[in-house]
């Protein structure tokens, strides 16, 4: 079979449109946080894996950091276990940590690796415990009491990132592998910690000085008061949107990860609608994208 003339023109236009973006990002490192609906819908899972393989094939270096909260919840439910959350953070005791490690570092991580490899990639699964990839410390939260005094909250084995062993990731990239990282960390005493995947992705991007950080989520991006997606943001604009309440609730931690990465040297960060098939490619190979872009370059050009 051969393409008819109209199909041939459309195909050629798509390929040539992508060319300047491929040239821009070739040999650059992009950290992608993979989670939400994109991890539970078979069609979206497949499109994500193909996107990652295509990026690697054209000379871009993707690093995948994945979540897996719903999968952990499902297994806990099957085992008759209750998992409490405080402000969206899972309270993780020792037995719960064992289950989290089994799901994130085992079934979820290996499933993503297998899917990428099925589509022709060379993925390798890691947790933060491998080669001390992610050094962590215990995360302590504070909650304001009714008397206005901050009360410390112990979440158990929930961690924060201290450092990332970038040599391990760079070695894998140099050997043409695609790292797939489960968000687990380890402290100096050997304790394992469950860490928010957005936070891990942001820190990995920061330590590697990535070109772009991409956070796949279950919403269109940062929404303005009119309900439309707000993009082309700078750290200064984000601060203003948080202050006036436009950005609130569960979006604040996610956008804070993106902000911290940009302020630490990552060229840009984007919060992407992971429910859109091939969202990763659309974000990198088109000018419009499918999410909210945060960049220092925009701020510099306007000052």
mmCIF file of C-alpha atoms in Angstrom:
data_model
loop_
_atom_site.group_PDB
_atom_site.id
_atom_site.type_symbol
_atom_site.label_atom_id
_atom_site.label_comp_id
_atom_site.label_asym_id
_atom_site.label_seq_id
_atom_site.Cartn_x
_atom_site.Cartn_y
_atom_site.Cartn_z
ATOM 1 C CA UNK A 1 0.000 0.000 0.000
ATOM 2 C CA UNK A 2 1.052 3.586 -0.619
ATOM 3 C CA UNK A 3 -0.150 6.783 1.036
ATOM 4 C CA UNK A 4 -2.590 8.916 -0.874
ATOM 5 C CA UNK A 5 -1.387 12.443 -1.619
ATOM 6 C CA UNK A 6 -3.227 14.135 1.275
ATOM 7 C CA UNK A 7 -2.031 11.590 3.850
ATOM 8 C CA UNK A 8 1.501 11.820 2.518
ATOM 9 C CA UNK A 9 1.478 15.622 2.855
ATOM 10 C CA UNK A 10 0.107 15.416 6.412
ATOM 11 C CA UNK A 11 2.717 12.848 7.428
ATOM 12 C CA UNK A 12 5.535 14.880 5.917
ATOM 13 C CA UNK A 13 4.270 18.046 7.657
ATOM 14 C CA UNK A 14 4.191 16.330 11.049
ATOM 15 C CA UNK A 15 7.738 15.036 10.613
ATOM 16 C CA UNK A 16 9.185 18.338 9.401
ATOM 17 C CA UNK A 17 7.374 20.269 12.156
ATOM 18 C CA UNK A 18 9.103 18.094 14.758
ATOM 19 C CA UNK A 19 12.568 18.600 13.240
ATOM 20 C CA UNK A 20 13.514 21.923 14.931
ATOM 21 C CA UNK A 21 12.422 20.553 18.319
ATOM 22 C CA UNK A 22 14.453 17.391 17.822
ATOM 23 C CA UNK A 23 17.455 19.547 16.943
ATOM 24 C CA UNK A 24 16.874 21.691 20.022
ATOM 25 C CA UNK A 25 16.639 18.800 22.473
ATOM 26 C CA UNK A 26 19.070 16.305 20.935
ATOM 27 C CA UNK A 27 21.624 15.118 23.502
ATOM 28 C CA UNK A 28 19.670 16.919 26.250
ATOM 29 C CA UNK A 29 18.337 15.271 29.400
ATOM 30 C CA UNK A 30 14.621 15.331 30.229
ATOM 31 C CA UNK A 31 13.187 14.036 33.514
ATOM 32 C CA UNK A 32 9.611 12.763 33.278
ATOM 33 C CA UNK A 33 7.484 12.023 36.325
ATOM 34 C CA UNK A 34 5.021 9.325 35.312
ATOM 35 C CA UNK A 35 1.868 8.773 37.313
ATOM 36 C CA UNK A 36 -1.868 9.260 37.560
ATOM 37 C CA UNK A 37 -4.243 8.083 34.814
ATOM 38 C CA UNK A 38 -1.323 7.498 32.448
ATOM 39 C CA UNK A 39 -0.330 4.556 34.687
ATOM 40 C CA UNK A 40 -3.755 2.912 34.879
ATOM 41 C CA UNK A 41 -5.144 3.234 31.335
ATOM 42 C CA UNK A 42 -3.648 0.583 28.982
ATOM 43 C CA UNK A 43 -3.828 2.896 25.939
ATOM 44 C CA UNK A 44 -2.089 5.726 27.808
ATOM 45 C CA UNK A 45 0.495 3.306 29.224
ATOM 46 C CA UNK A 46 1.368 2.165 25.723
ATOM 47 C CA UNK A 47 1.526 5.694 24.280
ATOM 48 C CA UNK A 48 3.773 6.815 27.137
ATOM 49 C CA UNK A 49 6.192 3.923 26.604
ATOM 50 C CA UNK A 50 6.352 4.607 22.865
ATOM 51 C CA UNK A 51 6.953 8.310 23.537
ATOM 52 C CA UNK A 52 9.906 7.495 25.802
ATOM 53 C CA UNK A 53 11.412 5.098 23.257
ATOM 54 C CA UNK A 54 10.985 7.644 20.453
ATOM 55 C CA UNK A 55 12.743 10.343 22.505
ATOM 56 C CA UNK A 56 15.709 8.032 23.085
ATOM 57 C CA UNK A 57 15.762 6.956 19.433
ATOM 58 C CA UNK A 58 16.121 10.540 18.152
ATOM 59 C CA UNK A 59 18.962 11.299 20.579
ATOM 60 C CA UNK A 60 17.143 12.791 23.580
ATOM 61 C CA UNK A 61 17.874 11.289 27.020
ATOM 62 C CA UNK A 62 14.714 10.596 29.070
ATOM 63 C CA UNK A 63 14.874 9.684 32.762
ATOM 64 C CA UNK A 64 11.592 8.339 34.167
ATOM 65 C CA UNK A 65 10.545 8.726 37.817
ATOM 66 C CA UNK A 66 7.247 6.998 38.592
ATOM 67 C CA UNK A 67 4.612 7.059 41.273
ATOM 68 C CA UNK A 68 2.186 4.298 42.188
ATOM 69 C CA UNK A 69 -0.059 5.445 45.024
ATOM 70 C CA UNK A 70 -3.234 3.805 43.641
ATOM 71 C CA UNK A 71 -1.429 0.479 43.220
ATOM 72 C CA UNK A 72 -0.212 0.656 46.825
ATOM 73 C CA UNK A 73 -3.746 1.490 47.990
ATOM 74 C CA UNK A 74 -5.169 -1.483 46.068
ATOM 75 C CA UNK A 75 -2.768 -3.970 47.665
ATOM 76 C CA UNK A 76 -3.300 -2.542 51.148
ATOM 77 C CA UNK A 77 -7.045 -2.911 50.625
ATOM 78 C CA UNK A 78 -6.619 -6.520 49.475
ATOM 79 C CA UNK A 79 -4.602 -7.213 52.624
ATOM 80 C CA UNK A 80 -7.267 -5.591 54.786
ATOM 81 C CA UNK A 81 -4.955 -2.742 55.780
ATOM 82 C CA UNK A 82 -5.947 0.877 56.377
ATOM 83 C CA UNK A 83 -3.627 3.615 55.107
ATOM 84 C CA UNK A 84 -4.116 6.984 56.750
ATOM 85 C CA UNK A 85 -3.192 10.233 55.028
ATOM 86 C CA UNK A 86 -2.477 13.670 56.455
ATOM 87 C CA UNK A 87 -2.701 16.554 53.983
ATOM 88 C CA UNK A 88 -2.317 14.050 51.157
ATOM 89 C CA UNK A 89 0.797 12.397 52.658
ATOM 90 C CA UNK A 90 0.594 8.679 53.439
ATOM 91 C CA UNK A 91 1.368 7.763 57.066
ATOM 92 C CA UNK A 92 3.878 4.943 56.595
ATOM 93 C CA UNK A 93 4.733 2.600 59.458
ATOM 94 C CA UNK A 94 7.279 -0.210 59.083
ATOM 95 C CA UNK A 95 4.851 -2.842 57.787
ATOM 96 C CA UNK A 96 3.265 -0.355 55.373
ATOM 97 C CA UNK A 97 6.754 0.607 54.179
ATOM 98 C CA UNK A 98 7.439 -3.022 53.320
ATOM 99 C CA UNK A 99 4.324 -3.080 51.142
ATOM 100 C CA UNK A 100 5.169 0.283 49.523
ATOM 101 C CA UNK A 101 8.657 -0.976 48.679
ATOM 102 C CA UNK A 102 7.290 -4.217 47.244
ATOM 103 C CA UNK A 103 4.794 -2.397 45.011
ATOM 104 C CA UNK A 104 6.858 0.608 43.879
ATOM 105 C CA UNK A 105 10.249 -1.079 43.633
ATOM 106 C CA UNK A 106 8.813 -4.366 42.406
ATOM 107 C CA UNK A 107 5.619 -4.745 40.407
ATOM 108 C CA UNK A 108 5.128 -1.132 39.269
ATOM 109 C CA UNK A 109 8.765 -0.455 38.393
ATOM 110 C CA UNK A 110 9.220 -3.726 36.506
ATOM 111 C CA UNK A 111 5.926 -3.265 34.642
ATOM 112 C CA UNK A 112 7.091 0.118 33.292
ATOM 113 C CA UNK A 113 10.513 -1.273 32.396
ATOM 114 C CA UNK A 114 8.908 -4.201 30.578
ATOM 115 C CA UNK A 115 6.549 -1.961 28.614
ATOM 116 C CA UNK A 116 9.331 0.380 27.463
ATOM 117 C CA UNK A 117 11.458 -2.606 26.456
ATOM 118 C CA UNK A 118 8.504 -4.136 24.603
ATOM 119 C CA UNK A 119 8.437 -1.052 22.381
ATOM 120 C CA UNK A 120 12.125 -1.315 21.560
ATOM 121 C CA UNK A 121 13.725 0.648 24.406
ATOM 122 C CA UNK A 122 16.497 -0.399 26.776
ATOM 123 C CA UNK A 123 15.066 0.464 30.195
ATOM 124 C CA UNK A 124 16.614 -0.403 33.546
ATOM 125 C CA UNK A 125 14.634 -0.213 36.789
ATOM 126 C CA UNK A 126 16.116 1.321 39.927
ATOM 127 C CA UNK A 127 15.040 2.382 43.376
ATOM 128 C CA UNK A 128 16.749 5.030 45.444
ATOM 129 C CA UNK A 129 18.402 2.205 47.391
ATOM 130 C CA UNK A 130 20.432 0.972 44.384
ATOM 131 C CA UNK A 131 24.006 2.306 44.643
ATOM 132 C CA UNK A 132 22.644 4.816 47.205
ATOM 133 C CA UNK A 133 20.973 6.588 44.306
ATOM 134 C CA UNK A 134 18.727 8.710 46.530
ATOM 135 C CA UNK A 135 20.038 9.714 49.950
ATOM 136 C CA UNK A 136 17.075 10.586 52.139
ATOM 137 C CA UNK A 137 16.140 11.861 55.558
ATOM 138 C CA UNK A 138 12.970 11.597 57.598
ATOM 139 C CA UNK A 139 10.344 14.165 56.612
ATOM 140 C CA UNK A 140 8.644 15.952 59.487
ATOM 141 C CA UNK A 141 5.406 17.828 58.935
ATOM 142 C CA UNK A 142 3.849 20.565 61.007
ATOM 143 C CA UNK A 143 0.142 21.206 61.335
ATOM 144 C CA UNK A 144 -1.333 24.325 62.846
ATOM 145 C CA UNK A 145 -3.378 23.570 65.933
ATOM 146 C CA UNK A 146 -6.577 25.344 66.970
ATOM 147 C CA UNK A 147 -4.514 27.459 69.364
ATOM 148 C CA UNK A 148 -2.362 28.706 66.464
ATOM 149 C CA UNK A 149 0.699 26.742 67.585
ATOM 150 C CA UNK A 150 2.414 24.480 65.057
ATOM 151 C CA UNK A 151 2.285 20.828 66.088
ATOM 152 C CA UNK A 152 4.890 18.374 64.676
ATOM 153 C CA UNK A 153 3.458 15.315 62.914
ATOM 154 C CA UNK A 154 5.376 12.076 62.548
ATOM 155 C CA UNK A 155 4.497 10.408 59.226
ATOM 156 C CA UNK A 156 6.695 7.392 59.886
ATOM 157 C CA UNK A 157 8.924 6.256 57.033
ATOM 158 C CA UNK A 158 8.183 9.214 54.759
ATOM 159 C CA UNK A 159 11.286 10.929 53.489
ATOM 160 C CA UNK A 160 12.786 13.996 51.889
ATOM 161 C CA UNK A 161 15.627 13.970 49.340
ATOM 162 C CA UNK A 162 19.088 14.931 50.604
ATOM 163 C CA UNK A 163 21.089 14.126 47.471
ATOM 164 C CA UNK A 164 21.008 12.172 44.193
ATOM 165 C CA UNK A 165 23.924 10.044 42.979
ATOM 166 C CA UNK A 166 24.014 11.497 39.471
ATOM 167 C CA UNK A 167 27.003 9.337 38.459
ATOM 168 C CA UNK A 168 24.777 6.247 38.403
ATOM 169 C CA UNK A 169 22.210 7.877 36.120
ATOM 170 C CA UNK A 170 24.844 9.426 33.854
ATOM 171 C CA UNK A 171 26.554 6.032 33.504
ATOM 172 C CA UNK A 172 23.305 4.410 32.373
ATOM 173 C CA UNK A 173 22.540 7.220 29.925
ATOM 174 C CA UNK A 174 26.045 7.032 28.465
ATOM 175 C CA UNK A 175 25.465 3.293 27.917
ATOM 176 C CA UNK A 176 22.238 4.059 26.002
ATOM 177 C CA UNK A 177 19.871 2.866 28.748
ATOM 178 C CA UNK A 178 16.679 4.541 29.967
ATOM 179 C CA UNK A 179 16.644 4.796 33.802
ATOM 180 C CA UNK A 180 13.259 4.123 35.429
ATOM 181 C CA UNK A 181 13.357 5.202 39.082
ATOM 182 C CA UNK A 182 11.012 4.216 41.928
ATOM 183 C CA UNK A 183 10.652 7.011 44.546
ATOM 184 C CA UNK A 184 12.304 5.255 47.477
ATOM 185 C CA UNK A 185 15.292 6.645 49.378
ATOM 186 C CA UNK A 186 17.682 5.440 52.037
ATOM 187 C CA UNK A 187 19.332 7.262 54.944
ATOM 188 C CA UNK A 188 22.814 6.784 56.441
ATOM 189 C CA UNK A 189 21.487 4.162 58.864
ATOM 190 C CA UNK A 190 20.001 2.112 56.035
ATOM 191 C CA UNK A 191 16.359 3.010 56.719
ATOM 192 C CA UNK A 192 14.130 3.019 53.634
ATOM 193 C CA UNK A 193 11.762 5.937 53.019
ATOM 194 C CA UNK A 194 8.718 6.466 50.844
ATOM 195 C CA UNK A 195 9.165 9.784 49.008
ATOM 196 C CA UNK A 196 6.693 11.807 46.946
ATOM 197 C CA UNK A 197 7.393 11.043 43.258
ATOM 198 C CA UNK A 198 7.070 14.687 42.166
ATOM 199 C CA UNK A 199 9.684 15.631 44.747
ATOM 200 C CA UNK A 200 12.053 12.892 43.581
ATOM 201 C CA UNK A 201 11.611 13.891 39.930
ATOM 202 C CA UNK A 202 12.339 17.522 40.758
ATOM 203 C CA UNK A 203 15.461 16.652 42.726
ATOM 204 C CA UNK A 204 16.727 14.259 40.036
ATOM 205 C CA UNK A 205 16.267 17.028 37.451
ATOM 206 C CA UNK A 206 18.031 19.490 39.754
ATOM 207 C CA UNK A 207 21.080 17.307 40.475
ATOM 208 C CA UNK A 208 21.404 16.347 36.808
ATOM 209 C CA UNK A 209 20.812 19.952 35.662
ATOM 210 C CA UNK A 210 18.241 18.643 33.189
ATOM 211 C CA UNK A 211 16.984 20.630 30.238
ATOM 212 C CA UNK A 212 13.361 20.009 31.210
ATOM 213 C CA UNK A 213 11.287 18.549 34.040
ATOM 214 C CA UNK A 214 7.911 17.164 33.033
ATOM 215 C CA UNK A 215 5.270 16.273 35.641
ATOM 216 C CA UNK A 216 2.391 14.197 34.246
ATOM 217 C CA UNK A 217 -0.811 14.771 36.194
ATOM 218 C CA UNK A 218 -4.567 14.175 36.021
ATOM 219 C CA UNK A 219 -5.559 17.750 35.248
ATOM 220 C CA UNK A 220 -4.944 20.123 32.345
ATOM 221 C CA UNK A 221 -2.322 22.106 34.253
ATOM 222 C CA UNK A 222 -2.494 25.241 36.384
ATOM 223 C CA UNK A 223 -5.926 26.750 35.881
ATOM 224 C CA UNK A 224 -6.676 30.479 36.096
ATOM 225 C CA UNK A 225 -9.805 31.918 37.663
ATOM 226 C CA UNK A 226 -11.551 31.589 34.278
ATOM 227 C CA UNK A 227 -10.873 27.851 34.255
ATOM 228 C CA UNK A 228 -8.407 28.083 31.376
ATOM 229 C CA UNK A 229 -4.870 26.689 31.497
ATOM 230 C CA UNK A 230 -2.272 29.271 32.546
ATOM 231 C CA UNK A 231 1.141 28.859 30.940
ATOM 232 C CA UNK A 232 4.300 30.844 30.245
ATOM 233 C CA UNK A 233 4.803 31.325 33.998
ATOM 234 C CA UNK A 234 7.871 32.612 35.811
ATOM 235 C CA UNK A 235 8.731 31.916 39.467
ATOM 236 C CA UNK A 236 7.602 35.459 40.275
ATOM 237 C CA UNK A 237 4.204 34.936 38.608
ATOM 238 C CA UNK A 238 3.741 31.592 40.354
ATOM 239 C CA UNK A 239 4.374 33.224 43.734
ATOM 240 C CA UNK A 240 1.722 35.815 42.915
ATOM 241 C CA UNK A 241 -0.827 33.151 41.877
ATOM 242 C CA UNK A 242 -0.247 31.252 45.124
ATOM 243 C CA UNK A 243 -0.611 34.438 47.143
ATOM 244 C CA UNK A 244 -3.936 35.417 45.523
ATOM 245 C CA UNK A 245 -5.315 31.867 45.865
ATOM 246 C CA UNK A 246 -5.431 31.006 42.151
ATOM 247 C CA UNK A 247 -3.044 28.136 42.858
ATOM 248 C CA UNK A 248 -4.160 26.267 45.968
ATOM 249 C CA UNK A 249 -4.652 22.871 47.595
ATOM 250 C CA UNK A 250 -3.019 19.823 46.072
ATOM 251 C CA UNK A 251 -1.521 21.796 43.185
ATOM 252 C CA UNK A 252 0.809 23.747 45.501
ATOM 253 C CA UNK A 253 3.207 20.857 46.334
ATOM 254 C CA UNK A 254 3.379 19.851 42.657
ATOM 255 C CA UNK A 255 4.121 23.335 41.403
ATOM 256 C CA UNK A 256 6.557 23.883 44.291
ATOM 257 C CA UNK A 257 8.616 20.932 42.985
ATOM 258 C CA UNK A 258 8.645 22.527 39.533
ATOM 259 C CA UNK A 259 9.580 25.919 40.981
ATOM 260 C CA UNK A 260 12.420 24.534 43.079
ATOM 261 C CA UNK A 261 13.839 22.731 40.043
ATOM 262 C CA UNK A 262 13.729 25.858 37.871
ATOM 263 C CA UNK A 263 15.286 27.991 40.596
ATOM 264 C CA UNK A 264 18.051 25.395 40.962
ATOM 265 C CA UNK A 265 19.124 25.500 37.331
ATOM 266 C CA UNK A 266 16.698 23.314 35.358
ATOM 267 C CA UNK A 267 15.885 25.248 32.153
ATOM 268 C CA UNK A 268 12.125 24.717 32.356
ATOM 269 C CA UNK A 269 9.461 22.663 34.096
ATOM 270 C CA UNK A 270 6.032 21.781 32.799
ATOM 271 C CA UNK A 271 2.917 20.333 34.416
ATOM 272 C CA UNK A 272 1.341 18.179 31.693
ATOM 273 C CA UNK A 273 -2.094 16.627 31.246
ATOM 274 C CA UNK A 274 -1.153 12.943 31.289
ATOM 275 C CA UNK A 275 -4.658 11.955 30.175
ATOM 276 C CA UNK A 276 -3.830 13.136 26.651
ATOM 277 C CA UNK A 277 -2.374 10.342 24.470
ATOM 278 C CA UNK A 278 1.276 11.047 23.555
ATOM 279 C CA UNK A 279 1.302 14.064 25.896
ATOM 280 C CA UNK A 280 5.074 13.729 26.309
ATOM 281 C CA UNK A 281 5.707 14.107 22.572
ATOM 282 C CA UNK A 282 3.190 16.919 22.202
ATOM 283 C CA UNK A 283 4.894 18.849 24.988
ATOM 284 C CA UNK A 284 8.381 18.516 23.523
ATOM 285 C CA UNK A 285 7.749 18.577 19.765
ATOM 286 C CA UNK A 286 5.117 21.323 19.507
ATOM 287 C CA UNK A 287 5.107 24.984 20.408
ATOM 288 C CA UNK A 288 1.729 24.894 22.160
ATOM 289 C CA UNK A 289 2.205 21.826 24.374
ATOM 290 C CA UNK A 290 -0.526 20.427 26.630
ATOM 291 C CA UNK A 291 0.218 21.922 30.031
ATOM 292 C CA UNK A 292 1.624 24.759 32.119
ATOM 293 C CA UNK A 293 5.200 25.833 31.401
ATOM 294 C CA UNK A 294 7.398 27.433 34.069
ATOM 295 C CA UNK A 295 10.672 28.897 32.854
ATOM 296 C CA UNK A 296 13.450 31.191 34.038
ATOM 297 C CA UNK A 297 14.178 32.218 30.439
ATOM 298 C CA UNK A 298 10.804 33.921 30.100
ATOM 299 C CA UNK A 299 11.489 35.910 33.253
ATOM 300 C CA UNK A 300 14.941 36.944 32.019
ATOM 301 C CA UNK A 301 13.600 38.095 28.655
ATOM 302 C CA UNK A 302 10.968 40.278 30.325
ATOM 303 C CA UNK A 303 13.303 41.971 32.800
#
